C-alpha positions as a printed Julia matrix, in Angstrom:
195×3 Matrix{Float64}:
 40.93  -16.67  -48.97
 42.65  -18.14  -51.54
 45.23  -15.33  -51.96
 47.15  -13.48  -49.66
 48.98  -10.39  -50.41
 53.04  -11.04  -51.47
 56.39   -8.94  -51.43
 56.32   -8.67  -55.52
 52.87   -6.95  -55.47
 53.55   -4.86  -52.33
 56.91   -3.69  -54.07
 55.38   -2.94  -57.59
 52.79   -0.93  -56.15
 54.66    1.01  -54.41
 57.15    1.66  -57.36
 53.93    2.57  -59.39
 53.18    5.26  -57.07
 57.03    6.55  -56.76
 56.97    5.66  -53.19
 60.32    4.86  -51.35
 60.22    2.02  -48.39
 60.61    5.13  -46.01
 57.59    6.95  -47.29
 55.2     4.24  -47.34
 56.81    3.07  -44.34
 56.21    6.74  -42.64
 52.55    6.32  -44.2
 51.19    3.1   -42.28
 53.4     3.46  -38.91
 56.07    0.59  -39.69
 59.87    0.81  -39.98
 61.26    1.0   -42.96
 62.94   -2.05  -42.13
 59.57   -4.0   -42.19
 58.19   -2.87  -45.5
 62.0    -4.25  -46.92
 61.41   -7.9   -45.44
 58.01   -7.64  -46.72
 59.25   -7.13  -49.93
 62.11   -9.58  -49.97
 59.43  -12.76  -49.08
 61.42  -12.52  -45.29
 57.49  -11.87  -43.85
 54.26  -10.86  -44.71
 52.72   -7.95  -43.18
 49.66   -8.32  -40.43
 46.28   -8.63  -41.46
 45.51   -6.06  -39.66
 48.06   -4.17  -41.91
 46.1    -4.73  -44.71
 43.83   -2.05  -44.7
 46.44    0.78  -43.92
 48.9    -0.88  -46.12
 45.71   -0.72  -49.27
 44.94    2.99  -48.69
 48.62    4.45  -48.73
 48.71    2.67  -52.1
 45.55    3.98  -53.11
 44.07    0.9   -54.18
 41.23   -1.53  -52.5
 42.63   -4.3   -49.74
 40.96   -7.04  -53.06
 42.79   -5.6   -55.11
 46.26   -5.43  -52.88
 45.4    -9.56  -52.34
 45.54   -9.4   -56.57
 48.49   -7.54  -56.53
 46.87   -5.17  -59.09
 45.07   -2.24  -59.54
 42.08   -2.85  -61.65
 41.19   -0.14  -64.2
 37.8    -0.28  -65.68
 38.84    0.59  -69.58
 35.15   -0.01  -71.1
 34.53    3.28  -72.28
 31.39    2.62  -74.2
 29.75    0.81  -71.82
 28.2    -1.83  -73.97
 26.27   -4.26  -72.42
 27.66   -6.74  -74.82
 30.69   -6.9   -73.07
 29.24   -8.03  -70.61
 30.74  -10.76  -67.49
 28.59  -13.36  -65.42
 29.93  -14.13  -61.56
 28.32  -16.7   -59.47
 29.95  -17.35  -55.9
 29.73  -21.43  -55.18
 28.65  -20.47  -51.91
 25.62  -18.34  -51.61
 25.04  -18.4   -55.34
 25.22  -14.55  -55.73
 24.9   -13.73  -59.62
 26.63  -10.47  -60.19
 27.16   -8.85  -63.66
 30.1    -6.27  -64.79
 30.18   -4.08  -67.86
 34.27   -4.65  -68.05
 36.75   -6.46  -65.99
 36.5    -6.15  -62.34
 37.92   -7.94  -59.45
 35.01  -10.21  -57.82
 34.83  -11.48  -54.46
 31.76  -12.88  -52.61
 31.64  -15.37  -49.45
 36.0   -14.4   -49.19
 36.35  -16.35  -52.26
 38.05  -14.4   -55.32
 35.02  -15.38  -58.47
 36.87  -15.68  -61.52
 35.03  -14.34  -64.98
 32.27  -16.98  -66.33
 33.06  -18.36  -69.61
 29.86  -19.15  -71.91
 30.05  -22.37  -73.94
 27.91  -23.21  -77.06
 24.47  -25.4   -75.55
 24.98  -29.3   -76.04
 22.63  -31.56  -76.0
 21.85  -31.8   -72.59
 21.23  -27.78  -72.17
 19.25  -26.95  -75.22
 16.4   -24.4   -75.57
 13.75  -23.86  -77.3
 12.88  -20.07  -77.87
  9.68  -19.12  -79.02
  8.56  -15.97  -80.05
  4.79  -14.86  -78.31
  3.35  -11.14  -79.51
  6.74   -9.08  -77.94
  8.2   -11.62  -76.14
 10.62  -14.28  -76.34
  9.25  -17.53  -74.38
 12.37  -19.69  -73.8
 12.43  -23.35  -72.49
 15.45  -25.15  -71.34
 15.43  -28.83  -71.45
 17.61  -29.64  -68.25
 16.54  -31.39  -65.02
 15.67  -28.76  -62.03
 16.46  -30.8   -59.02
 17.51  -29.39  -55.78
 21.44  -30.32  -56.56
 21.66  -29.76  -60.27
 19.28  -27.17  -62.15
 19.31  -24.01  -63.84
 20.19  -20.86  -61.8
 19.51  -17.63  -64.02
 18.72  -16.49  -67.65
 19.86  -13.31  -69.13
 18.9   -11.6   -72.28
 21.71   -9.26  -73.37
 21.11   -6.37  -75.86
 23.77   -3.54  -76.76
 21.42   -0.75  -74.36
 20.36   -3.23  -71.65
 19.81   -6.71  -69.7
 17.19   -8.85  -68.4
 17.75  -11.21  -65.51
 15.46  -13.63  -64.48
 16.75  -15.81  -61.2
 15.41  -19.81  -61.2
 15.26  -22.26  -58.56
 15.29  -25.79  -58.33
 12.25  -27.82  -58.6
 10.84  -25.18  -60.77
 10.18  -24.64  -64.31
 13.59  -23.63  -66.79
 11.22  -21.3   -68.41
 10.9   -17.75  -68.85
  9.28  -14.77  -70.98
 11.79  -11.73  -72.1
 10.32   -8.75  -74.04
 11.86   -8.5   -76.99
 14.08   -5.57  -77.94
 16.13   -6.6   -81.21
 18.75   -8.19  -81.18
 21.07   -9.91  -78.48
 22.65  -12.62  -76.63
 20.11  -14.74  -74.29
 23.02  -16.13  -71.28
 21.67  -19.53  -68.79
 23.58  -21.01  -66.22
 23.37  -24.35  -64.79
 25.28  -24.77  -61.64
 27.23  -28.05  -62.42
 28.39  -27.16  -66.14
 28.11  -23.6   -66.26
 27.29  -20.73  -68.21
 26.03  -21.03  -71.6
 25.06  -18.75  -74.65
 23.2   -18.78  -77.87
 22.61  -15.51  -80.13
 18.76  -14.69  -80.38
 17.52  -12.36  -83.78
């Protein structure tokens, strides 16, 4: 993994939970001694720590690595609020409602960030009875191609999941309006409002 729990995060967390050294010491079965050098960047605690260390904070061991507690504050729940994660390694596509802490294949996925289509990822969209046929002109080769599509409304999603050597085409039913996502694994995630 990239990150790796530190003294700062250990020591805020346990302020944020008005725990004294002793008492989340007590909690995990260390001196009190040892959660002080942990939080003075004299040592790090054991990996095998980790998970005690997590649960007498109340919090996840991801998001003790973060140093943060993640909160999810969507309270509506609208779908067009929607993230896009794809791990690098076993191209996992996963989709949050809010912000969430991400981690597939030990790697910590940051938040995808759609861009407006240039040339070289443009679509065509074409409207058939109730459906939306949609075309990508980009290459689908085994090392550069497009991995998913994604047609965002404010009640739901469609995913479809491509693969290389294949077609960058797909049918969505239309429902109103929305956001149609695609993602091409060398240049990323990209976004264009549909009516």
């Amino acid at each position: 993994m990239n990150n790796y729990v530190t003294g700062a995060a250990i020591k805020a967390l346990r302020e944020e939970r008005n725990l004294t050294q002793a008492e989340l010491a007590e909690r995990i079965g260390v001196s009190n001694k040892t959660v002080s050098k942990w939080e003075t960047a004299k040592g790090l605690p054991d990996i095998s720590l980790l998970q005690p260390l997590a649960q007498a904070l109340g919090i996840s061991v991801i998001e003790l690595m973060n140093g943060e507690h993640i909160t999810n504050r969507n309270i509506s729940a609208n779908m067009l609020r929607c993230k896009f994660y794809v791990c690098p390694v076993c191209g996992n596509i996963i989709h949050t409602l809010g912000d969430a802490l991400i981690s597939c294949c030990g790697i910590t996925l940051p938040p995808l960030g759609a861009d407006v289509p240039d040339d070289e990822h443009s679509i065509s969209v074409q409207r058939v009875e109730d459906e939306y046929y949609i075309t990508v002109h980009h290459p689908m080769t085994k090392a550069h191609f497009i991995s998913f599509m994604a047609f965002v409304a404010a009640d739901r999603m469609q995913l479809v999941k491509l693969y290389p050597e294949g077609n960058a085409e797909t049918r969505l039913s239309l429902r109103g309006r929305g956001i149609l996502y695609y993602y091409c694994n060398q240049h990323g995630l990209y976004c264009r409002n549909l009516p």
